[in-house]
Short mmCIF file of C-alpha atoms in Angstrom, two decimals:
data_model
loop_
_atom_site.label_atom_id
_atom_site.label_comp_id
_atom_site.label_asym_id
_atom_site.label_seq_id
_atom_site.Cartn_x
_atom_site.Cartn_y
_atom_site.Cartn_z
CA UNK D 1 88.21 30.73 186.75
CA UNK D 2 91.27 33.16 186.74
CA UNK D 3 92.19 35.47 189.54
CA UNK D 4 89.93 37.94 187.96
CA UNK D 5 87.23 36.03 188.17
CA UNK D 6 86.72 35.05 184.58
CA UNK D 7 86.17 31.83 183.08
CA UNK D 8 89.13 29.64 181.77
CA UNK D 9 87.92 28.37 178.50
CA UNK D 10 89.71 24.62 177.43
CA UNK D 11 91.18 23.66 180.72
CA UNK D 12 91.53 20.45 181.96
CA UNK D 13 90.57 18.87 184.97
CA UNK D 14 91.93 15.05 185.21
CA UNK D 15 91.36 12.76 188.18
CA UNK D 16 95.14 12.21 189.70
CA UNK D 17 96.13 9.25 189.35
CA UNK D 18 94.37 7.85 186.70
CA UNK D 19 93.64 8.85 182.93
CA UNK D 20 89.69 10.22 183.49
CA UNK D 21 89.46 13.91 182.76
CA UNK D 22 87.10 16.55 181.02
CA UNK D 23 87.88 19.73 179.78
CA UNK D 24 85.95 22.95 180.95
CA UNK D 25 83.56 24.89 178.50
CA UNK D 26 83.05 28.47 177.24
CA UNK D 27 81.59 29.35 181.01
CA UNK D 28 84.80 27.79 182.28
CA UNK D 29 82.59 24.91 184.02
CA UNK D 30 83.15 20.98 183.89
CA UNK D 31 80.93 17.81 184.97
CA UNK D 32 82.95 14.60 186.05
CA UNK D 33 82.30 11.77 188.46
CA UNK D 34 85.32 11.17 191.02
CA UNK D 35 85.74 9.71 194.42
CA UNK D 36 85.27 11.94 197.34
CA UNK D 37 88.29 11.87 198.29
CA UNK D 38 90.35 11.60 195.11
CA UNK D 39 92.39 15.12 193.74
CA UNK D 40 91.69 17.18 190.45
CA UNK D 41 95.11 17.75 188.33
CA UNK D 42 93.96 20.95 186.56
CA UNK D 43 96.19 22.42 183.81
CA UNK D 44 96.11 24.61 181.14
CA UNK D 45 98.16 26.85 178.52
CA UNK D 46 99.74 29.65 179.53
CA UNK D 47 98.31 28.99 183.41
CA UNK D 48 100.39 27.06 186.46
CA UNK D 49 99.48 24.01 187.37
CA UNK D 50 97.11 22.93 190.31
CA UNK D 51 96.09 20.38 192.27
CA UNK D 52 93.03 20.33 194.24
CA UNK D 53 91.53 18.19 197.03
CA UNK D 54 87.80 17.14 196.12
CA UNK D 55 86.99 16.80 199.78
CA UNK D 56 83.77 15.18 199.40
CA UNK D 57 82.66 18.19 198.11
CA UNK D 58 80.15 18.07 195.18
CA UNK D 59 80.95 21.36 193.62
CA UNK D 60 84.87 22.05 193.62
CA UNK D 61 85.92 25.34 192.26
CA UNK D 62 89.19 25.78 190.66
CA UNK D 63 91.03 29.05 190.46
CA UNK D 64 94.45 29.09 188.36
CA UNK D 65 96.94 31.71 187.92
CA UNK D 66 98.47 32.78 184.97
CA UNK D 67 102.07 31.90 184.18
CA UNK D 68 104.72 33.95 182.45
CA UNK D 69 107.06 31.29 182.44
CA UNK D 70 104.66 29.25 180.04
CA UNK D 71 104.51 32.45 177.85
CA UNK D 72 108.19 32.91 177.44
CA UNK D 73 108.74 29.76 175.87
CA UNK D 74 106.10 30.22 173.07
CA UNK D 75 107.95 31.56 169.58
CA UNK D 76 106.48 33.37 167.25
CA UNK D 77 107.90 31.89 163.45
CA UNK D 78 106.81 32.11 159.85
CA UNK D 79 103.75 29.24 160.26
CA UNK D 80 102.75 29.65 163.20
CA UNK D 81 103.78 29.38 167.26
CA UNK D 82 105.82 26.79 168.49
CA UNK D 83 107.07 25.78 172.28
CA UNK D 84 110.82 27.29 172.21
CA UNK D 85 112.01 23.44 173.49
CA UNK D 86 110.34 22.34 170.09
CA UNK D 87 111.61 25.11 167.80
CA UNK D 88 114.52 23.50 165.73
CA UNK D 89 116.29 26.75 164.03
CA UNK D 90 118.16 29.64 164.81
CA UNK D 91 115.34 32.18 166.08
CA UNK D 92 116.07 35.20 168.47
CA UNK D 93 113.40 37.02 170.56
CA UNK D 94 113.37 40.21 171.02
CA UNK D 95 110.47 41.22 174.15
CA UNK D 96 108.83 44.19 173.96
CA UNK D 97 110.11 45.96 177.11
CA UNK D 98 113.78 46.38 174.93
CA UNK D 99 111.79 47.77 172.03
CA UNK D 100 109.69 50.05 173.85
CA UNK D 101 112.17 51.39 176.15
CA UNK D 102 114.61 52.28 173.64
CA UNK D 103 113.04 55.89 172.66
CA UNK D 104 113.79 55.69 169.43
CA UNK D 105 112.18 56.48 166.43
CA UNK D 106 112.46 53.77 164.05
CA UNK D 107 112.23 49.77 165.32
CA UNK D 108 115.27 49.00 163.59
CA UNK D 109 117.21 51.40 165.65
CA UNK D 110 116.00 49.61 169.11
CA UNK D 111 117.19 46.27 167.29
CA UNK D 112 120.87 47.55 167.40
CA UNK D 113 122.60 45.12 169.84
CA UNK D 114 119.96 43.20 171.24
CA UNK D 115 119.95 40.06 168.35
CA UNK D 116 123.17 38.14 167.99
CA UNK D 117 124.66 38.49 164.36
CA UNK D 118 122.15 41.20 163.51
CA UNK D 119 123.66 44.31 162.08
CA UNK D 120 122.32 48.08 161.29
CA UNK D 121 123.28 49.91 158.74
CA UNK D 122 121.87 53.58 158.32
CA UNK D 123 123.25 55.52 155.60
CA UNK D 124 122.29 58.71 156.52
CA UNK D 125 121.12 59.19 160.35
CA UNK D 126 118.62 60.92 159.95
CA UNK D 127 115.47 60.77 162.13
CA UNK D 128 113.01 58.49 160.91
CA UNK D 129 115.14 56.89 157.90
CA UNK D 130 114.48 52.73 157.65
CA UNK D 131 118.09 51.26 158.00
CA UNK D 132 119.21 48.21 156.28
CA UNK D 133 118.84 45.23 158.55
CA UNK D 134 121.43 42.45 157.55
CA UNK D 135 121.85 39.11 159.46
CA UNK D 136 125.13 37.22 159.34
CA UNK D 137 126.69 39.59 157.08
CA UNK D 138 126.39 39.66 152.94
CA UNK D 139 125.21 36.88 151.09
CA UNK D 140 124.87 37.84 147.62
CA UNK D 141 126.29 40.71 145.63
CA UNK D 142 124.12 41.18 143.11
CA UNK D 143 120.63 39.94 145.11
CA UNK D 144 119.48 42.14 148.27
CA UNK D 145 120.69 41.34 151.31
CA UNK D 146 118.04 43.10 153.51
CA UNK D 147 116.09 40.90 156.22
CA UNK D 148 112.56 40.69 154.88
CA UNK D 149 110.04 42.21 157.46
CA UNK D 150 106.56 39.98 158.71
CA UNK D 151 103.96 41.80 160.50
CA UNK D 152 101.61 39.87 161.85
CA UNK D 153 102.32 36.84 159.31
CA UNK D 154 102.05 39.20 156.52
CA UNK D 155 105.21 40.67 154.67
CA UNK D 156 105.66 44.19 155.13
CA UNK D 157 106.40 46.78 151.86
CA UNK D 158 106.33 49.99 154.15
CA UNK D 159 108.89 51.74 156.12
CA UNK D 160 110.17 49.87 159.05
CA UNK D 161 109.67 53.25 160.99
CA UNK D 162 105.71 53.93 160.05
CA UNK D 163 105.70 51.22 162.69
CA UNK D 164 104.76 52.16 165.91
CA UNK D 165 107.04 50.63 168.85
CA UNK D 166 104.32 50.82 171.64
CA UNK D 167 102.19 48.58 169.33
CA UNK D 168 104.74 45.62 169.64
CA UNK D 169 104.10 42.72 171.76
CA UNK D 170 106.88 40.80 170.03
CA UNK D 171 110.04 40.20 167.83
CA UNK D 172 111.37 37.45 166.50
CA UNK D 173 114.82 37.16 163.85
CA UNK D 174 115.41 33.72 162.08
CA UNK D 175 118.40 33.92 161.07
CA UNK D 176 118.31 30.29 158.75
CA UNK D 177 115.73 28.51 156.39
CA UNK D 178 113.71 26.53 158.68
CA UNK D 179 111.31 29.78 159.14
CA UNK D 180 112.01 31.40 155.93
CA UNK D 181 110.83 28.34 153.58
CA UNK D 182 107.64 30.00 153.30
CA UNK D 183 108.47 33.16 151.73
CA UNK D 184 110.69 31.94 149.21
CA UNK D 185 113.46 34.12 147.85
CA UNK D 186 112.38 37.06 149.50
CA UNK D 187 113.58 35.85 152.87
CA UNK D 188 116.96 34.92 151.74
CA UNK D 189 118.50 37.46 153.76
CA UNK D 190 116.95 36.25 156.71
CA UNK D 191 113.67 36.98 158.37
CA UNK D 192 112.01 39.46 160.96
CA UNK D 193 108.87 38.79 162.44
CA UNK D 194 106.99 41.58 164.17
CA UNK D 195 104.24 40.76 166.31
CA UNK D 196 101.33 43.50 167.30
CA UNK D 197 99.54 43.71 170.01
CA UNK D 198 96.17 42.13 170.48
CA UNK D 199 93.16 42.64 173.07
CA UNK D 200 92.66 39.91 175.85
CA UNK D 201 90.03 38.69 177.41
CA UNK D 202 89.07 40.22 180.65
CA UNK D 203 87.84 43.93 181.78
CA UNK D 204 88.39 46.81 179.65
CA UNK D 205 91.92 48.40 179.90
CA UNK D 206 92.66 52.06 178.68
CA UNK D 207 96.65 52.94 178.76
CA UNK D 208 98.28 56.22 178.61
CA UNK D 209 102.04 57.25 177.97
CA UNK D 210 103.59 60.59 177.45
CA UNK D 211 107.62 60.72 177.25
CA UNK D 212 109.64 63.81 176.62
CA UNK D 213 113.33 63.86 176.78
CA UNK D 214 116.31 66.19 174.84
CA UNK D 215 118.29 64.55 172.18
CA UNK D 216 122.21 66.11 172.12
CA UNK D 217 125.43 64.00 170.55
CA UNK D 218 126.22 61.47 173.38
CA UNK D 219 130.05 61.34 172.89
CA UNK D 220 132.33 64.43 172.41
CA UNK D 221 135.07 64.31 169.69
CA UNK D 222 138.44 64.37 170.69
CA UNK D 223 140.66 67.64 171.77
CA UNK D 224 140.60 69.81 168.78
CA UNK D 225 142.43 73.14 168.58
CA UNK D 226 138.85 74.96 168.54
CA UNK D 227 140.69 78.50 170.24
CA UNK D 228 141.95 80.77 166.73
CA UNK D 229 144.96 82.02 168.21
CA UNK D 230 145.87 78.16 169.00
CA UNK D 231 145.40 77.49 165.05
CA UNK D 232 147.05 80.33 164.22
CA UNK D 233 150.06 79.74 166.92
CA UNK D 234 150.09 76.12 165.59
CA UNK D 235 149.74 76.82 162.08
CA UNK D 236 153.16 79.23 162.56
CA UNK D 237 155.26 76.54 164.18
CA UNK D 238 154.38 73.97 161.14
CA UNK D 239 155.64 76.93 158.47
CA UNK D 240 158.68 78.03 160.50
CA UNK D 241 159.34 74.07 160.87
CA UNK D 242 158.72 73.53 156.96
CA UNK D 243 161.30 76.29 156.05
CA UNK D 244 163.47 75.42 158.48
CA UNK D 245 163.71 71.89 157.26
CA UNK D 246 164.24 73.43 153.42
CA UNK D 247 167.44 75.19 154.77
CA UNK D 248 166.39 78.50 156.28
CA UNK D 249 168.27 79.70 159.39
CA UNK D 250 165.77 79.38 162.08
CA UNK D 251 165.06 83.50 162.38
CA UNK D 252 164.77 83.51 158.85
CA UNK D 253 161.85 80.63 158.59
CA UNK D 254 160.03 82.50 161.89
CA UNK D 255 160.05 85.08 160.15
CA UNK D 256 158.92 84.15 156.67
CA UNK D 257 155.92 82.06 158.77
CA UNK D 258 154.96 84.84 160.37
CA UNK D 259 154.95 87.15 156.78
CA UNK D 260 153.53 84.19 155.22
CA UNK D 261 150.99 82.88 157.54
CA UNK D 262 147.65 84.75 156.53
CA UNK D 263 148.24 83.99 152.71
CA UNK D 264 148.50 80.47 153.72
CA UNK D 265 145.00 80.72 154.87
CA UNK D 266 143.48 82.04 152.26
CA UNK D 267 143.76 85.28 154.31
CA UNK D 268 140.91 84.62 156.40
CA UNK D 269 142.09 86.65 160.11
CA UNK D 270 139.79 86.10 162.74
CA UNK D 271 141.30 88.78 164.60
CA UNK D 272 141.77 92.75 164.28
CA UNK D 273 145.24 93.79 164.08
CA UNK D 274 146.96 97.08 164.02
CA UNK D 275 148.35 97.73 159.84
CA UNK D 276 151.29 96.25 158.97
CA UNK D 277 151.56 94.23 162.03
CA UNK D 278 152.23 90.57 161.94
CA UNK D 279 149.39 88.12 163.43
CA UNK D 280 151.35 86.32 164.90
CA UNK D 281 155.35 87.30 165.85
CA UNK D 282 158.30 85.93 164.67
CA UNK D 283 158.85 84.73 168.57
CA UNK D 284 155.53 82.33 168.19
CA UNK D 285 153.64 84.54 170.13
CA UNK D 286 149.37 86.19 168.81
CA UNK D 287 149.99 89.75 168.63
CA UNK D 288 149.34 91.30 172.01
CA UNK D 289 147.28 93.81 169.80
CA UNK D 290 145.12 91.28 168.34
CA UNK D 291 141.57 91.66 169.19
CA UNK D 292 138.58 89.09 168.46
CA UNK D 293 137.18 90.06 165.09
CA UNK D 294 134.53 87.38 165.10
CA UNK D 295 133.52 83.91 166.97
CA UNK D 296 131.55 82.34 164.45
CA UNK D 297 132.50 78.20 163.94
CA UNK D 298 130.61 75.92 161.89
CA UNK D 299 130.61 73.47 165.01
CA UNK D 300 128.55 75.57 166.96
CA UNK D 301 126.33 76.58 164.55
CA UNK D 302 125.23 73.29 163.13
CA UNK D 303 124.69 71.41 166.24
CA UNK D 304 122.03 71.87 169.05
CA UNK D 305 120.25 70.51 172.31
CA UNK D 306 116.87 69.16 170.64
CA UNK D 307 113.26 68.44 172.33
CA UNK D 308 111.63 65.12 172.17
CA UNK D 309 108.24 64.19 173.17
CA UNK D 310 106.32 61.06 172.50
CA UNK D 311 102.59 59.95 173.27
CA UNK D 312 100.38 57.20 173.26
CA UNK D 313 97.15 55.72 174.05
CA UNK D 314 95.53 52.69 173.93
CA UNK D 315 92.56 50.29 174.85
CA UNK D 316 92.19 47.09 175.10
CA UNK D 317 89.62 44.00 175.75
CA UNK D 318 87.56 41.28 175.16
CA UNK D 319 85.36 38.28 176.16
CA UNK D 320 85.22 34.55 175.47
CA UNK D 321 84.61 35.13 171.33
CA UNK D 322 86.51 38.66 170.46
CA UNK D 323 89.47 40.58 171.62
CA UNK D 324 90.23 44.05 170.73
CA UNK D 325 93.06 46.29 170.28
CA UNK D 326 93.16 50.02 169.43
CA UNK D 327 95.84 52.83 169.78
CA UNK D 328 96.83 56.55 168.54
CA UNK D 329 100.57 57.55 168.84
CA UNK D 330 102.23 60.85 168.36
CA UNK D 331 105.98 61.40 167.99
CA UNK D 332 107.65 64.46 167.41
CA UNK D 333 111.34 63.84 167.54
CA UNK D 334 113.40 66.67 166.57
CA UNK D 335 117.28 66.41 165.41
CA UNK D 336 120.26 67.62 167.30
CA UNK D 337 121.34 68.61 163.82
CA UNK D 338 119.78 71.69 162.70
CA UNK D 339 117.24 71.33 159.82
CA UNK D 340 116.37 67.68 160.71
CA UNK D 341 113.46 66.48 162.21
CA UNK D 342 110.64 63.49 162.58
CA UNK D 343 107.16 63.67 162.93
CA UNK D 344 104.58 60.28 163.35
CA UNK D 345 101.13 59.63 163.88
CA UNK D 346 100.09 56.59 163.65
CA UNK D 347 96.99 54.32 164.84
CA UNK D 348 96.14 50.43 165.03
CA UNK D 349 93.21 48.31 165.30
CA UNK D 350 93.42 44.66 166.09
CA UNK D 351 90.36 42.48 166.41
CA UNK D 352 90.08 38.86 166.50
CA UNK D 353 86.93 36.71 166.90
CA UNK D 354 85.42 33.61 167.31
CA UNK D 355 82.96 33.35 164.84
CA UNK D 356 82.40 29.56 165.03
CA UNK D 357 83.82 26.29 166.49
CA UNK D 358 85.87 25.85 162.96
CA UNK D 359 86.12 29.42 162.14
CA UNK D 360 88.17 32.27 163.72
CA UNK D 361 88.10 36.06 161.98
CA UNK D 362 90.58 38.75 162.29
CA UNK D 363 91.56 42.03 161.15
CA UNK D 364 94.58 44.22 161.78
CA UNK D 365 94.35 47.33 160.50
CA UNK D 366 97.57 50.11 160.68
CA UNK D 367 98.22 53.78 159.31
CA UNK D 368 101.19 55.95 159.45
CA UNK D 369 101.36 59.63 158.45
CA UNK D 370 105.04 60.70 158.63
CA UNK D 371 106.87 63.94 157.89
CA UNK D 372 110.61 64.43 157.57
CA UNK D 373 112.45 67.76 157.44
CA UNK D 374 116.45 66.80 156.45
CA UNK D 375 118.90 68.79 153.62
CA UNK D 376 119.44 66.14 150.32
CA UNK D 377 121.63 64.22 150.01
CA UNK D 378 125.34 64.79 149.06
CA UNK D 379 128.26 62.20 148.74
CA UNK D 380 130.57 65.68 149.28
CA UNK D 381 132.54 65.81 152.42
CA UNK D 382 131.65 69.75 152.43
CA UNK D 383 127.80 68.57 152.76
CA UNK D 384 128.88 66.66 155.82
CA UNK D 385 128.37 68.31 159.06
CA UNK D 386 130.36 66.08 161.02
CA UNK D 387 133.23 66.18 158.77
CA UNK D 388 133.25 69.92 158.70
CA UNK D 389 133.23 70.13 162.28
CA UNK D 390 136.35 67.83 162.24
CA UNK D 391 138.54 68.67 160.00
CA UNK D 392 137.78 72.70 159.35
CA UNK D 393 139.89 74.97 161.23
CA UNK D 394 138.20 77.45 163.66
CA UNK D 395 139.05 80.61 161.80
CA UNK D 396 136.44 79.75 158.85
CA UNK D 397 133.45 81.84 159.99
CA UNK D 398 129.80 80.57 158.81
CA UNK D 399 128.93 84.37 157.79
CA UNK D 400 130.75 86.85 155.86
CA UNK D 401 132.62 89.63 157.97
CA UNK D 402 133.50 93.19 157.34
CA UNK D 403 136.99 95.17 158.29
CA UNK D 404 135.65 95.65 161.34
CA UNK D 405 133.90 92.46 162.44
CA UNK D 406 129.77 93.00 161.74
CA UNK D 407 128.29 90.77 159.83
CA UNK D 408 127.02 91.31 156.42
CA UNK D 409 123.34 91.51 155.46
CA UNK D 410 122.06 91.26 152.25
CA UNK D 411 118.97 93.30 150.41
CA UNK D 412 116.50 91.80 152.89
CA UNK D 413 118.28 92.21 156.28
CA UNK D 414 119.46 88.59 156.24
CA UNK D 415 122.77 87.42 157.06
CA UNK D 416 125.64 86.74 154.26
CA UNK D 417 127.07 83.23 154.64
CA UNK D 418 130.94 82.86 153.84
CA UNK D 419 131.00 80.53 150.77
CA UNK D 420 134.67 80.83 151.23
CA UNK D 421 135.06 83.48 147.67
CA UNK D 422 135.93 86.56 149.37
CA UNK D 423 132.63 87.37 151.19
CA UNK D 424 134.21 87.96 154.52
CA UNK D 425 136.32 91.59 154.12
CA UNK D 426 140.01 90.78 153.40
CA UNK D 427 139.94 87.19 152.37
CA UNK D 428 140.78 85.64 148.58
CA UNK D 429 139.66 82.14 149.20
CA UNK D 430 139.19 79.18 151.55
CA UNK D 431 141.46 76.74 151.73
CA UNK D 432 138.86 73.69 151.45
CA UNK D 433 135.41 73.82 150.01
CA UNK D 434 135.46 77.12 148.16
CA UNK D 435 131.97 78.22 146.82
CA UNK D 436 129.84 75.75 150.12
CA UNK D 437 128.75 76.30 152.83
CA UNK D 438 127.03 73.41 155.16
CA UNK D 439 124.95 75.53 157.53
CA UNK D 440 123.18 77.50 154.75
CA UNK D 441 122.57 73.68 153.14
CA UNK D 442 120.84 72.66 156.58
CA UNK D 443 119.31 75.99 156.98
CA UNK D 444 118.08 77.19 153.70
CA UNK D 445 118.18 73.90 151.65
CA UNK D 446 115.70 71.52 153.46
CA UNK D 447 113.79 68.79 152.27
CA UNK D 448 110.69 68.36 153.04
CA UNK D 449 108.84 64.56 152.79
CA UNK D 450 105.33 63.64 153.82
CA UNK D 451 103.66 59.82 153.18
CA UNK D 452 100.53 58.20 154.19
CA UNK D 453 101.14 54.35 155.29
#
């Protein structure tokens, strides 16, 4: 028996020291003649090891003890298991603690850095979206160079991310053709081979966990001259430098910069200024007069802290002829870009039996309902909210402005975005982008997605 107390099925008890041995049957029991006081060698898969003195005892009961080590070396690959010592191949394992540990919404997302060779390419970032997974680089240009995905010995047409992590035992990338023979072309990029979980034999085991976290940007960009008198300060030493450099006298170039400087901007002033004042002075200096006309950057406004929460439950069991598996998981994973978000539900059933001696049945059966909030697409670096908040100055405001520095509402009571074509009081037009604007894209222009898996 085990330390539970349950019968080990198909161990086997040997005589030491000589070649006489049985094996134990589905009540975990064996019959053998031995010398009183001989030792059993008992073994068996995936337990340690043990040797027992018979003791001139007629009934000897065995207890073994299960043995991770044993597990660690089995492989999962494309026909089957195979001791690692035996595996010939290049085949990484992933184990599930990485996976499920990695709060993350999509499985290919936990892969990133934990498989040698193994890259993850995401074209957009948003929550929930499959990424490309390539191993060992391109190998075709024309063919697709996408790992094929196995679940459970079964290739996978469905979204990488319908896939819940908590229902992962297992991992495995083959990265050459030893595993991939059997499934032809399709696994010419290179396999991955997901492994669910599955029920054990033993007492029945219900598991709860609940997660909740906040998703923000985990690295800052570098300084950035996010004050607008700093802009406009800096923006005045390039012009006086510019004329200067043409030929000006110095006093003449500071102050054509400081005459100029507005125009040059499309006239966009993010400050009040007495009339016919200069912004900034010809000595370099904001005008002492200059008060805040509005604080309104498209850095702050399309970036947030987000809420995360994650739950799951399972249950698990068996006896000698069937094991079972079942779990629910919810996922709500909202995006620290505004106007993106994931949602999952998903549920599993695994169930594997003994019918006969010859004949072993299983079924494993998975669903997915997903939805995705996130703006379409755009190749346009004006769609791009981290390349707006690079590269935009902080005197572009994301709502239209009057003289005075209230913001505009339209028919409704809503607030006028800037589209950079003279909405804000004063201005011609922007500089970069004229006619977009990336918060009302991520506020207004959402996409919704929903799909059953």
């Amino acid at each position: 028996m085990d330390t539970e107390g349950h019968p080990v099925v198909g161990a086997t008890v040997i005589i030491s020291g000589t070649t006489t041995g049985v094996s134990t049957d589905t009540e975990g029991r064996y019959n053998i003649s031995a010398p009183v006081n001989g030792k059993f060698l008992v073994s068996c898969l995936g337990y340690d090891d043990v040797v027992v003195d018979i003791a001139k005892r007629s009934v000897v009961d065995i207890t073994l003890t299960e043995s991770t080590a044993a597990l660690d070396e089995v492989t999962v690959v494309a026909y089957g298991t195979k001791r690692k010592q035996d595996l010939v191949g290049s085949v990484s394992s992933v184990k599930k603690d990485i996976i499920s540990n990695a709060q993350t919404a999509s499985i290919s997302s936990a892969l990133e850095g934990s498989v040698a060779g193994l890259q993850i390419i995401s074209s957009s970032g948003q929550p929930g979206d499959d990424a490309s997974i390539v191993i060992r680089g391109t190998g075709s240009m024309s063919a697709s160079n996408s790992a094929l995905i196995v679940v459970d010995g079964v290739p996978y047409n469905g979204s990488i991310s319908d896939i819940n992590p908590s229902d992962i035992e297992s991992i495995s990338v083959s990265k050459d053709a030893v595993s991939n023979s059997l499934y032809g072309s399709r696994a010419a990029g290179g396999v991955v081979m997901i492994t669910t979980k599955s029920g054990k034999g033993g007492k029945f085991n219900v598991q709860f966990t609940g997660t909740w976290g906040m998703s923000q940007r985990a690295y800052k960009d570098y300084d950035m001259a996010t004050d607008p008198g700093e802009f406009y300060r800096l923006t005045w030493y390039g012009m006086r430098n510019t004329y200067w450099a043409a030929g000006n006298s110095l006093e003449d170039s500071a102050a054509g910069a400081s005459a100029n400087l507005l125009d040059e901007l499309g006239n966009y002033n993010a400050f009040i200024i007495p009339d016919g004042e200069y912004l900034v002075t010809p000595d370099g200096a904001l005008n002492a007069n200059a008060r805040l006309r509005y604080d309104d950057t498209f850095a702050d406004a399309m970036f947030k802290s987000s809420f995360r929460q994650e739950y799951n439950v399972s249950a698990s069991g068996g006896n000698d002829k069937t094991n079972y598996y079942m779990s629910i998981g919810y996922l709500d994973n909202d995006s620290y870009i505004v106007g993106s978000s994931y949602n999952r539900l998903t549920a599993r059933v695994n169930v594997d039996s003994q019918v006969k001696k010859w004949l072993r049945v299983g079924t494993n059966i998975g669903y997915a309902k997903t939805t995705k909030l996130g703006v379409n697409d755009s190749n346009g670096k004006a769609s791009n909210p981290f390349e707006v908040a690079r590269s935009w100055a902080p005197i572009f405001p994301v709502h239209a402005y009057d003289a005075e520095g209230n913001v505009k509402l339209d028919s409704a009571g809503n607030p006028i975005y800037d589209a950079g074509t003279g909405q804000t009081d004063g201005t011609s037009e922007r500089p970069v982008a004229t006619n977009q604007n990336v918060v009302a894209n991520l506020n207004e222009d959402i996409r919704k997605s929903e799909h059953n898996n």
